[in-house]
Tab-separated table of C-alpha atoms in Angstrom:
chain	number	residue	atom	x	y	z
A	1	MET	CA	29.340	-5.105	24.381
A	2	ASN	CA	26.525	-7.517	25.317
A	3	ASP	CA	26.986	-9.037	28.806
A	4	LYS	CA	23.912	-11.290	28.667
A	5	PRO	CA	24.825	-14.986	29.217
A	6	HIS	CA	24.573	-16.996	26.017
A	7	THR	CA	22.553	-20.221	26.288
A	8	GLY	CA	23.967	-21.761	23.112
A	9	ARG	CA	20.659	-21.518	21.288
A	10	PRO	CA	20.398	-19.402	18.091
A	11	ARG	CA	20.280	-15.712	18.959
A	12	VAL	CA	17.429	-13.754	17.354
A	13	VAL	CA	17.534	-9.958	17.668
A	14	ILE	CA	14.471	-7.871	16.768
A	15	VAL	CA	14.910	-4.122	16.389
A	16	GLY	CA	11.575	-2.336	16.758
A	17	ALA	CA	8.492	-3.384	18.738
A	18	GLY	CA	5.833	-2.060	16.391
A	19	PHE	CA	3.286	-4.295	14.701
A	20	GLY	CA	5.885	-6.278	12.737
A	21	GLY	CA	8.550	-6.682	15.389
A	22	LEU	CA	6.117	-7.541	18.169
A	23	THR	CA	4.430	-10.135	15.953
A	24	VAL	CA	7.777	-11.846	15.368
A	25	ALA	CA	8.560	-11.820	19.086
A	26	LYS	CA	5.208	-13.293	20.123
A	27	ALA	CA	5.326	-15.953	17.402
A	28	LEU	CA	8.763	-17.098	18.642
A	29	ALA	CA	7.629	-17.390	22.266
A	30	LYS	CA	8.101	-21.164	22.347
A	31	ALA	CA	10.816	-21.484	19.735
A	32	PRO	CA	14.238	-22.893	20.728
A	33	VAL	CA	15.924	-19.512	20.361
A	34	GLU	CA	17.364	-16.788	22.548
A	35	LEU	CA	15.334	-13.677	21.714
A	36	THR	CA	16.218	-10.011	22.309
A	37	VAL	CA	13.797	-7.177	21.488
A	38	ILE	CA	15.343	-3.707	21.174
A	39	ASP	CA	13.289	-0.518	21.054
A	40	GLN	CA	14.057	3.113	21.884
A	41	ARG	CA	10.694	3.380	23.673
A	42	ASN	CA	9.381	1.102	26.388
A	43	TYR	CA	5.913	0.695	24.886
A	44	HIS	CA	4.130	-0.769	21.881
A	45	LEU	CA	1.885	1.807	20.211
A	46	PHE	CA	-1.342	1.187	18.293
A	47	GLN	CA	-0.631	3.838	15.674
A	48	PRO	CA	-3.982	3.719	13.800
A	49	LEU	CA	-5.643	5.471	16.747
A	50	LEU	CA	-3.005	8.149	17.312
A	51	TYR	CA	-5.205	10.723	15.593
A	52	GLN	CA	-7.800	10.182	18.352
A	53	VAL	CA	-5.199	11.114	20.958
A	54	ALA	CA	-4.392	14.216	18.903
A	55	THR	CA	-8.071	15.211	18.858
A	56	ALA	CA	-8.746	14.504	22.558
A	57	ALA	CA	-10.906	11.406	22.101
A	58	LEU	CA	-8.472	8.991	23.753
A	59	SER	CA	-5.612	9.148	26.225
A	60	PRO	CA	-2.121	7.877	25.259
A	61	ALA	CA	-2.401	5.051	27.801
A	62	ASP	CA	-5.492	3.751	25.977
A	63	ILE	CA	-3.497	2.844	22.868
A	64	ALA	CA	-0.089	1.891	24.269
A	65	SER	CA	1.196	-0.986	26.396
A	66	PRO	CA	4.617	-1.581	27.993
A	67	ILE	CA	6.688	-3.993	25.896
A	68	ARG	CA	7.924	-5.809	28.987
A	69	THR	CA	4.356	-6.418	30.119
A	70	ILE	CA	3.351	-7.811	26.729
A	71	LEU	CA	6.315	-10.206	26.610
A	72	ARG	CA	6.740	-10.991	30.311
A	73	GLY	CA	5.411	-14.544	29.929
A	74	GLN	CA	8.068	-15.470	27.349
A	75	ARG	CA	10.949	-17.165	29.148
A	76	ASN	CA	13.196	-17.032	26.067
A	77	THR	CA	12.821	-13.260	25.614
A	78	SER	CA	14.597	-10.208	26.995
A	79	VAL	CA	13.738	-6.583	26.286
A	80	MET	CA	16.337	-3.830	25.871
A	81	LEU	CA	15.475	-0.126	26.019
A	82	ALA	CA	18.031	1.352	23.611
A	83	LYS	CA	18.326	3.157	20.300
A	84	ALA	CA	19.811	1.107	17.487
A	85	THR	CA	22.425	3.086	15.579
A	86	GLY	CA	23.880	0.578	13.151
A	87	VAL	CA	24.273	-2.999	11.975
A	88	ASP	CA	27.360	-5.033	11.085
A	89	PRO	CA	25.753	-7.830	9.044
A	90	ALA	CA	29.076	-9.448	8.146
A	91	SER	CA	30.082	-10.114	11.763
A	92	GLY	CA	26.486	-10.430	12.992
A	93	ALA	CA	26.028	-7.589	15.452
A	94	VAL	CA	23.687	-4.684	16.153
A	95	MET	CA	24.977	-1.451	17.641
A	96	ALA	CA	22.585	0.049	20.187
A	97	ASP	CA	23.718	2.966	22.353
A	98	ASP	CA	27.121	1.820	23.684
A	99	ARG	CA	26.412	-1.890	23.275
A	100	ARG	CA	27.184	-4.440	20.591
A	101	ILE	CA	24.501	-7.151	20.490
A	102	PRO	CA	25.454	-10.305	18.553
A	103	PHE	CA	22.877	-12.194	16.490
A	104	ASP	CA	22.431	-15.314	14.429
A	105	TYR	CA	19.189	-13.946	12.964
A	106	LEU	CA	18.244	-10.291	12.787
A	107	VAL	CA	14.821	-8.750	12.143
A	108	LEU	CA	14.725	-5.024	11.407
A	109	ALA	CA	11.243	-3.605	11.979
A	110	THR	CA	12.287	-0.006	12.501
A	111	GLY	CA	9.306	1.722	10.899
A	112	ALA	CA	9.166	5.052	9.106
A	113	ARG	CA	9.277	8.782	9.745
A	114	HIS	CA	7.657	11.782	8.116
A	115	ALA	CA	8.756	12.849	4.641
A	116	TYR	CA	8.438	16.400	3.357
A	117	PHE	CA	9.507	15.807	-0.253
A	118	GLY	CA	12.760	17.708	0.007
A	119	HIS	CA	11.345	20.473	2.220
A	120	ASP	CA	12.479	19.350	5.656
A	121	ASP	CA	12.160	22.940	6.915
A	122	TRP	CA	8.365	22.532	6.678
A	123	GLU	CA	8.427	20.131	9.622
A	124	ALA	CA	8.725	23.066	12.033
A	125	PHE	CA	5.286	24.280	10.903
A	126	ALA	CA	3.485	21.122	9.732
A	127	LYS	CA	3.584	18.333	12.306
A	128	GLY	CA	2.792	14.707	11.574
A	129	ILE	CA	1.646	11.991	13.979
A	130	LYS	CA	3.876	8.940	14.318
A	131	THR	CA	4.494	8.912	18.073
A	132	ILE	CA	2.667	9.678	21.308
A	133	ASP	CA	4.721	12.858	21.653
A	134	ASP	CA	3.571	13.910	18.171
A	135	ALA	CA	-0.064	13.266	19.083
A	136	THR	CA	-0.021	15.037	22.455
A	137	GLY	CA	1.897	17.956	20.943
A	138	LEU	CA	-0.690	18.269	18.189
A	139	ARG	CA	-3.522	18.030	20.723
A	140	ARG	CA	-1.926	20.887	22.648
A	141	ARG	CA	-1.613	22.952	19.486
A	142	ILE	CA	-5.217	22.356	18.407
A	143	LEU	CA	-6.743	23.117	21.800
A	144	LEU	CA	-4.527	26.159	22.334
A	145	ALA	CA	-5.670	27.546	18.990
A	146	PHE	CA	-9.223	27.748	20.343
A	147	GLU	CA	-8.042	29.161	23.670
A	148	ARG	CA	-5.994	31.841	21.953
A	149	ALA	CA	-8.808	32.693	19.530
A	150	GLU	CA	-11.118	33.272	22.506
A	151	PHE	CA	-9.298	36.481	23.458
A	152	GLU	CA	-7.852	37.481	20.062
A	153	THR	CA	-9.108	40.932	18.987
A	154	ASP	CA	-7.669	40.922	15.451
A	155	PRO	CA	-10.274	39.299	13.136
A	156	GLU	CA	-7.608	38.119	10.663
A	157	GLU	CA	-5.545	36.451	13.348
A	158	ARG	CA	-8.654	34.870	14.845
A	159	ARG	CA	-9.471	33.380	11.441
A	160	ARG	CA	-5.927	31.961	11.211
A	161	LEU	CA	-6.264	30.394	14.645
A	162	LEU	CA	-9.602	28.804	13.769
A	163	THR	CA	-8.361	27.400	10.463
A	164	PHE	CA	-6.838	23.915	10.430
A	165	ALA	CA	-5.079	22.590	7.326
A	166	VAL	CA	-4.510	18.842	6.921
A	167	VAL	CA	-2.106	17.870	4.136
A	168	GLY	CA	-2.566	14.386	2.683
A	169	GLY	CA	-5.730	12.536	1.688
A	170	GLY	CA	-4.838	9.020	2.782
A	171	ALA	CA	-6.464	7.302	5.755
A	172	THR	CA	-4.572	9.372	8.345
A	173	GLY	CA	-5.434	12.692	6.694
A	174	VAL	CA	-9.091	11.781	6.178
A	175	GLU	CA	-9.493	10.558	9.758
A	176	MET	CA	-7.661	13.573	11.168
A	177	ALA	CA	-9.713	16.109	9.197
A	178	GLY	CA	-12.985	14.462	10.232
A	179	ALA	CA	-11.931	14.292	13.889
A	180	ILE	CA	-10.938	17.985	14.040
A	181	ALA	CA	-14.246	18.944	12.418
A	182	GLU	CA	-16.187	16.902	14.990
A	183	LEU	CA	-14.114	18.296	17.869
A	184	ALA	CA	-14.915	21.857	16.800
A	185	GLY	CA	-18.512	21.222	15.788
A	186	LYS	CA	-19.595	19.097	18.756
A	187	ALA	CA	-17.243	18.718	21.742
A	188	LEU	CA	-16.160	22.382	21.923
A	189	ALA	CA	-19.340	23.937	20.546
A	190	THR	CA	-20.622	25.398	23.832
A	191	ASP	CA	-17.377	25.825	25.788
A	192	PHE	CA	-16.447	29.340	24.695
A	193	ARG	CA	-18.038	32.777	25.005
A	194	SER	CA	-16.253	35.051	22.533
A	195	ILE	CA	-15.888	32.581	19.651
A	196	ASP	CA	-18.107	30.014	17.960
A	197	PRO	CA	-16.005	26.831	17.512
A	198	THR	CA	-18.526	25.484	15.000
A	199	GLN	CA	-17.324	28.183	12.611
A	200	ALA	CA	-13.794	26.747	12.580
A	201	ARG	CA	-12.546	25.909	9.098
A	202	VAL	CA	-10.936	22.539	8.358
A	203	VAL	CA	-9.215	22.168	4.974
A	204	LEU	CA	-8.008	18.805	3.620
A	205	VAL	CA	-5.461	19.089	0.804
A	206	GLU	CA	-4.624	16.122	-1.452
A	207	ALA	CA	-2.204	16.249	-4.389
A	208	GLY	CA	-3.856	13.297	-6.149
A	209	PRO	CA	-7.155	13.311	-8.006
A	210	ARG	CA	-9.106	11.719	-5.142
A	211	LEU	CA	-8.991	10.821	-1.460
A	212	LEU	CA	-8.103	7.342	-0.183
A	213	PRO	CA	-6.458	6.078	-3.379
A	214	VAL	CA	-6.217	2.484	-2.072
A	215	PHE	CA	-10.022	2.308	-2.034
A	216	GLU	CA	-12.295	1.936	-5.035
A	217	GLU	CA	-13.404	5.217	-6.543
A	218	HIS	CA	-17.006	5.126	-5.329
A	219	LEU	CA	-15.795	4.648	-1.734
A	220	SER	CA	-13.396	7.570	-2.122
A	221	GLU	CA	-16.307	9.681	-3.316
A	222	ALA	CA	-18.409	8.521	-0.349
A	223	ALA	CA	-15.606	9.515	2.033
A	224	GLN	CA	-15.355	12.965	0.448
A	225	ARG	CA	-19.122	13.489	0.713
A	226	SER	CA	-19.047	12.501	4.385
A	227	LEU	CA	-16.229	14.942	5.095
A	228	GLU	CA	-18.027	17.732	3.296
A	229	GLU	CA	-21.162	17.015	5.342
A	230	LEU	CA	-19.010	17.604	8.431
A	231	GLY	CA	-17.984	20.961	6.974
A	232	VAL	CA	-14.484	19.965	5.794
A	233	ASP	CA	-13.240	21.865	2.746
A	234	VAL	CA	-11.758	19.105	0.546
A	235	GLN	CA	-9.291	20.190	-2.130
A	236	VAL	CA	-7.990	17.414	-4.415
A	237	SER	CA	-5.489	17.675	-7.281
A	238	THR	CA	-3.851	20.378	-5.187
A	239	SER	CA	-0.199	20.421	-4.103
A	240	VAL	CA	1.382	22.343	-1.256
A	241	THR	CA	4.141	24.584	-2.611
A	242	ALA	CA	5.152	26.378	0.581
A	243	CYS	CA	4.574	26.127	4.317
A	244	ASP	CA	5.317	28.557	7.125
A	245	GLU	CA	4.034	29.658	10.532
A	246	ASN	CA	1.057	31.393	8.936
A	247	GLY	CA	-0.228	28.510	6.802
A	248	VAL	CA	0.345	26.830	3.451
A	249	SER	CA	0.577	27.965	-0.156
A	250	LEU	CA	-1.186	26.044	-2.925
A	251	GLY	CA	0.435	27.498	-6.007
A	252	ASP	CA	-0.928	31.034	-6.307
A	253	ARG	CA	-3.526	30.401	-3.565
A	254	ARG	CA	-3.044	30.669	0.163
A	255	ILE	CA	-4.605	29.067	3.244
A	256	GLU	CA	-3.901	31.128	6.336
A	257	ALA	CA	-3.786	28.644	9.227
A	258	ARG	CA	-1.927	28.518	12.524
A	259	THR	CA	-2.287	24.721	12.719
A	260	VAL	CA	-1.071	22.519	9.872
A	261	VAL	CA	-1.134	18.708	10.153
A	262	TRP	CA	1.154	16.707	7.856
A	263	ALA	CA	-0.158	13.336	6.637
A	264	ALA	CA	1.261	13.368	3.127
A	265	GLY	CA	4.330	11.184	3.043
A	266	MET	CA	6.739	8.843	4.772
A	267	GLN	CA	10.438	8.109	4.734
A	268	ALA	CA	11.747	4.728	5.857
A	269	SER	CA	14.141	4.430	8.783
A	270	LEU	CA	17.909	4.372	8.301
A	271	ALA	CA	18.049	0.564	8.179
A	272	GLY	CA	18.917	0.574	4.476
A	273	GLN	CA	21.932	2.795	5.174
A	274	TRP	CA	23.027	0.601	8.062
A	275	LEU	CA	23.041	-2.424	5.759
A	276	GLY	CA	24.402	-0.714	2.663
A	277	ALA	CA	21.460	-2.314	0.854
A	278	GLU	CA	19.574	-1.205	-2.255
A	279	THR	CA	16.599	0.993	-1.361
A	280	ASP	CA	13.674	2.620	-3.153
A	281	ARG	CA	13.043	6.366	-3.367
A	282	VAL	CA	11.676	6.551	0.189
A	283	GLY	CA	14.475	4.503	1.721
A	284	ARG	CA	12.764	1.105	1.982
A	285	VAL	CA	15.074	-1.883	1.593
A	286	ARG	CA	14.430	-3.966	-1.535
A	287	VAL	CA	14.215	-7.370	0.090
A	288	ALA	CA	14.303	-10.859	-1.410
A	289	PRO	CA	11.087	-12.929	-1.770
A	290	ASP	CA	11.715	-14.402	1.704
A	291	LEU	CA	12.021	-10.836	3.158
A	292	SER	CA	15.763	-11.228	3.712
A	293	VAL	CA	18.385	-8.715	2.611
A	294	PRO	CA	20.101	-9.846	-0.595
A	295	GLY	CA	23.497	-11.267	0.379
A	296	TYR	CA	22.496	-11.754	4.021
A	297	PRO	CA	19.980	-14.627	4.325
A	298	ASN	CA	19.900	-14.295	8.131
A	299	VAL	CA	18.909	-10.596	8.105
A	300	PHE	CA	15.243	-9.738	7.520
A	301	VAL	CA	13.537	-6.385	7.008
A	302	ILE	CA	9.770	-6.016	7.488
A	303	GLY	CA	7.035	-3.404	7.834
A	304	ASP	CA	7.453	0.207	6.735
A	305	THR	CA	11.194	-0.334	6.246
A	306	ALA	CA	10.757	-3.045	3.579
A	307	HIS	CA	10.006	-2.691	-0.140
A	308	VAL	CA	7.915	-5.796	-0.841
A	309	LEU	CA	6.019	-6.402	-4.067
A	310	ASP	CA	2.460	-7.730	-4.182
A	311	MET	CA	1.360	-10.361	-6.693
A	312	ASP	CA	0.566	-7.656	-9.252
A	313	GLY	CA	4.023	-6.091	-8.927
A	314	THR	CA	2.990	-3.055	-6.841
A	315	PRO	CA	4.726	-2.280	-3.514
A	316	LEU	CA	2.766	-3.275	-0.423
A	317	PRO	CA	1.480	-0.293	1.591
A	318	GLY	CA	2.848	0.673	4.989
A	319	VAL	CA	-0.102	-0.555	7.041
A	320	ALA	CA	-0.438	-2.778	10.104
A	321	PRO	CA	-1.803	-5.916	8.347
A	322	VAL	CA	1.226	-5.993	6.042
A	323	ALA	CA	3.689	-5.701	8.929
A	324	LYS	CA	1.890	-8.362	10.968
A	325	GLN	CA	1.736	-10.880	8.130
A	326	GLU	CA	5.400	-10.285	7.349
A	327	GLY	CA	6.200	-10.751	11.038
A	328	LYS	CA	4.366	-14.085	11.218
A	329	TYR	CA	6.111	-15.279	8.073
A	330	VAL	CA	9.608	-14.363	9.294
A	331	ALA	CA	8.996	-16.044	12.665
A	332	ARG	CA	7.890	-19.255	10.925
A	333	LEU	CA	10.862	-19.032	8.564
A	334	ILE	CA	13.366	-18.637	11.416
A	335	GLU	CA	11.831	-21.608	13.227
A	336	ALA	CA	11.998	-23.665	10.035
A	337	ARG	CA	15.642	-22.771	9.391
A	338	VAL	CA	16.656	-23.471	12.984
A	339	ALA	CA	15.153	-26.920	12.466
A	340	GLY	CA	17.006	-27.328	9.164
A	341	GLY	CA	14.062	-26.589	6.868
A	342	ASP	CA	12.766	-23.707	4.784
A	343	LEU	CA	9.543	-22.034	3.570
A	344	PRO	CA	8.192	-20.820	0.220
A	345	SER	CA	8.360	-17.100	-0.580
A	346	PHE	CA	6.230	-14.616	1.351
A	347	ARG	CA	2.786	-13.924	-0.038
A	348	TYR	CA	0.512	-11.198	1.281
A	349	ARG	CA	-3.194	-11.858	1.724
A	350	ASN	CA	-5.057	-8.570	1.757
A	351	PRO	CA	-7.675	-8.580	4.552
A	352	GLY	CA	-9.209	-5.319	3.317
A	353	SER	CA	-9.035	-1.621	4.129
A	354	LEU	CA	-10.888	0.607	6.583
A	355	ALA	CA	-11.066	4.347	7.173
A	356	THR	CA	-13.374	6.339	9.406
A	357	ILE	CA	-14.589	9.827	8.602
A	358	GLY	CA	-16.344	10.628	11.849
A	359	ARG	CA	-19.324	9.700	13.962
A	360	LYS	CA	-21.207	6.824	12.293
A	361	LYS	CA	-19.336	7.346	9.008
A	362	ALA	CA	-16.608	5.181	7.485
A	363	VAL	CA	-15.666	3.225	4.374
A	364	ALA	CA	-14.699	-0.444	4.226
A	365	GLN	CA	-13.342	-2.645	1.459
A	366	PHE	CA	-13.072	-6.409	2.066
A	367	ARG	CA	-12.491	-8.628	-0.949
A	368	ARG	CA	-15.936	-8.491	-2.619
A	369	LEU	CA	-17.627	-6.570	0.192
A	370	ARG	CA	-17.888	-2.775	-0.081
A	371	LEU	CA	-19.475	-0.709	2.688
A	372	SER	CA	-19.850	2.959	3.564
A	373	GLY	CA	-21.656	4.943	6.231
A	374	TYR	CA	-22.930	3.426	9.485
A	375	PRO	CA	-22.290	-0.307	8.730
A	376	ALA	CA	-18.684	0.456	7.765
A	377	TRP	CA	-18.265	2.489	10.951
A	378	TRP	CA	-19.301	-0.526	13.030
A	379	PHE	CA	-16.821	-2.714	11.158
A	380	TRP	CA	-14.100	-0.133	11.758
A	381	SER	CA	-14.889	0.159	15.493
A	382	VAL	CA	-14.980	-3.596	16.150
A	383	ALA	CA	-11.794	-4.239	14.150
A	384	HIS	CA	-9.797	-1.574	15.972
A	385	ILE	CA	-10.943	-2.721	19.414
A	386	TYR	CA	-10.142	-6.349	18.499
A	387	PHE	CA	-6.586	-5.588	17.397
A	388	LEU	CA	-5.708	-3.484	20.451
A	389	ILE	CA	-3.312	-5.290	22.772
A	390	GLY	CA	-4.572	-6.050	26.269
A	391	PHE	CA	-8.006	-6.280	27.888
A	392	ARG	CA	-7.521	-2.967	29.725
A	393	ASN	CA	-6.904	-1.057	26.503
A	394	ARG	CA	-9.894	-2.660	24.788
A	395	LEU	CA	-12.150	-1.829	27.734
A	396	ALA	CA	-10.840	1.747	28.038
A	397	VAL	CA	-11.311	2.492	24.336
A	398	THR	CA	-14.773	0.915	24.302
A	399	MET	CA	-15.883	2.993	27.319
A	400	ASN	CA	-14.408	6.208	25.893
A	401	TRP	CA	-16.063	5.669	22.535
A	402	ALA	CA	-19.386	4.848	24.185
A	403	TRP	CA	-19.230	8.040	26.267
A	404	THR	CA	-18.280	10.142	23.238
A	405	TYR	CA	-21.065	8.564	21.184
A	406	VAL	CA	-23.746	9.297	23.806
A	407	SER	CA	-22.547	12.691	25.053
A	408	PHE	CA	-20.686	14.167	22.032
A	409	GLN	CA	-17.959	15.062	24.564
A	410	ARG	CA	-14.249	14.232	24.561
A	411	GLY	CA	-12.801	13.484	27.962
A	412	THR	CA	-9.083	14.056	27.390
A	413	ARG	CA	-9.082	17.745	26.428
A	414	LEU	CA	-5.905	18.444	28.380
A	415	ILE	CA	-3.324	21.020	27.337
A	416	THR	CA	-0.028	19.610	28.592
A	417	GLY	CA	3.648	20.177	27.899
A	418	PRO	CA	5.549	23.357	27.009
A	419	ASP	CA	4.806	25.279	23.829
A	420	PRO	CA	6.665	28.611	24.095
A	421	GLY	CA	5.033	30.012	20.986
A	422	LEU	CA	1.508	29.727	22.345
A	423	ASP	CA	1.560	28.903	26.063
A	424	GLN	CA	3.269	32.115	27.105
A	425	ASP	CA	0.764	34.267	25.235
A	426	VAL	CA	-2.189	32.382	26.681
A	427	LEU	CA	-0.916	32.467	30.248
A	428	ARG	CA	0.070	36.132	30.067
A	429	THR	CA	-3.346	37.131	28.748
A	430	ALA	CA	-5.172	34.929	31.260
A	431	ILE	CA	-3.374	36.760	34.076
A	432	THR	CA	-4.051	40.248	32.757
A	433	LYS	CA	-7.637	39.465	31.704
A	434	PRO	CA	-9.050	37.144	34.371
A	435	HIS	CA	-12.510	37.055	32.783
A	436	LEU	CA	-11.077	35.018	29.940
A	437	LYS	CA	-10.395	31.318	29.951
A	438	GLY	CA	-6.985	30.163	31.115
A	439	VAL	CA	-5.119	27.042	30.224
A	440	ALA	CA	-6.531	23.805	31.577
């Protein structure tokens, strides 16, 4: 049960401190409500830059901030580190660990997880990046592939180790493929003696007819050209039919790769099941025009967990601007209803789309403005620094990017954490063959 003293003001509970949930919390800082933010992690994560952690350009601390620190100035707000496991909308309570937290208004901003299109067994071999643990685990896997290739005597196995397959041609897949290619072609180029990292093969696989489908076609083509200039092998209109520890199958073709990155799909959190609400095929709750759950006007679902239609009838994408605008709207709506008023239906205003392909290369789409190459890269850099939370994070990312830009080096090439499948082999060989590189 919840032992927090009740002040008599309306109780607002927010589950999830991602872009949507944190926006609601900050917007209600001065509202006459009693606010509780629940998250299973103690930090807010800037997910758009996770791929840079995975490719050793940034450290996890550069893109994450403690939730308590962000909200410490809000006198009406408390933060609970717990994992939500269910909702009782009829009685107005959230179940989190062994507690029951009552609410008058509930905001579910619980995000999404990876989806493997009915092949959940592929997750063991094809990792996605949604969390810091995902990113640092992938960084370990990528860097260990080079370390292991350094002493591998079997040419076929060495080729597998130096082949990286990225599945999914959206922004995450495009950015990840470009970053791996730059890591191999620049940052690691002179670090090894027995292998040439610049000969590493990066393959980007997309089931659709083109990359970055949310962008206009000429920008998608520009992104593909930029990737190919970096040496990425782009394969569109190609579906993965099998995945195992040795790589992926594309119909009757095969890519032998020890490292496979999954950026092809998402599945919403379990919020729809908690509520017994109608959901779409990926589990997103079909919300009302005011982002509430049909039948429960005091329960709102936002971000990756919500199925919200744009003005043209298409579902809004699972991106940060959508979650933040939904968060601002719900906060204003709660304030209005506490005061006895209401608001018109939610309407999304698209600020544009950005994706970077690598050093000095990106694509940008803002209303009537279309950019590619160096100007788009500047837009992308400034926008991402601006939206980071906290001066320290902005300064750290700016300094890291400046150093990488000038030196072509990446300062966080650390292999950390256990990986029994690779670490043991590397350590054992490093001991028996001391002339070879060990694990950093």
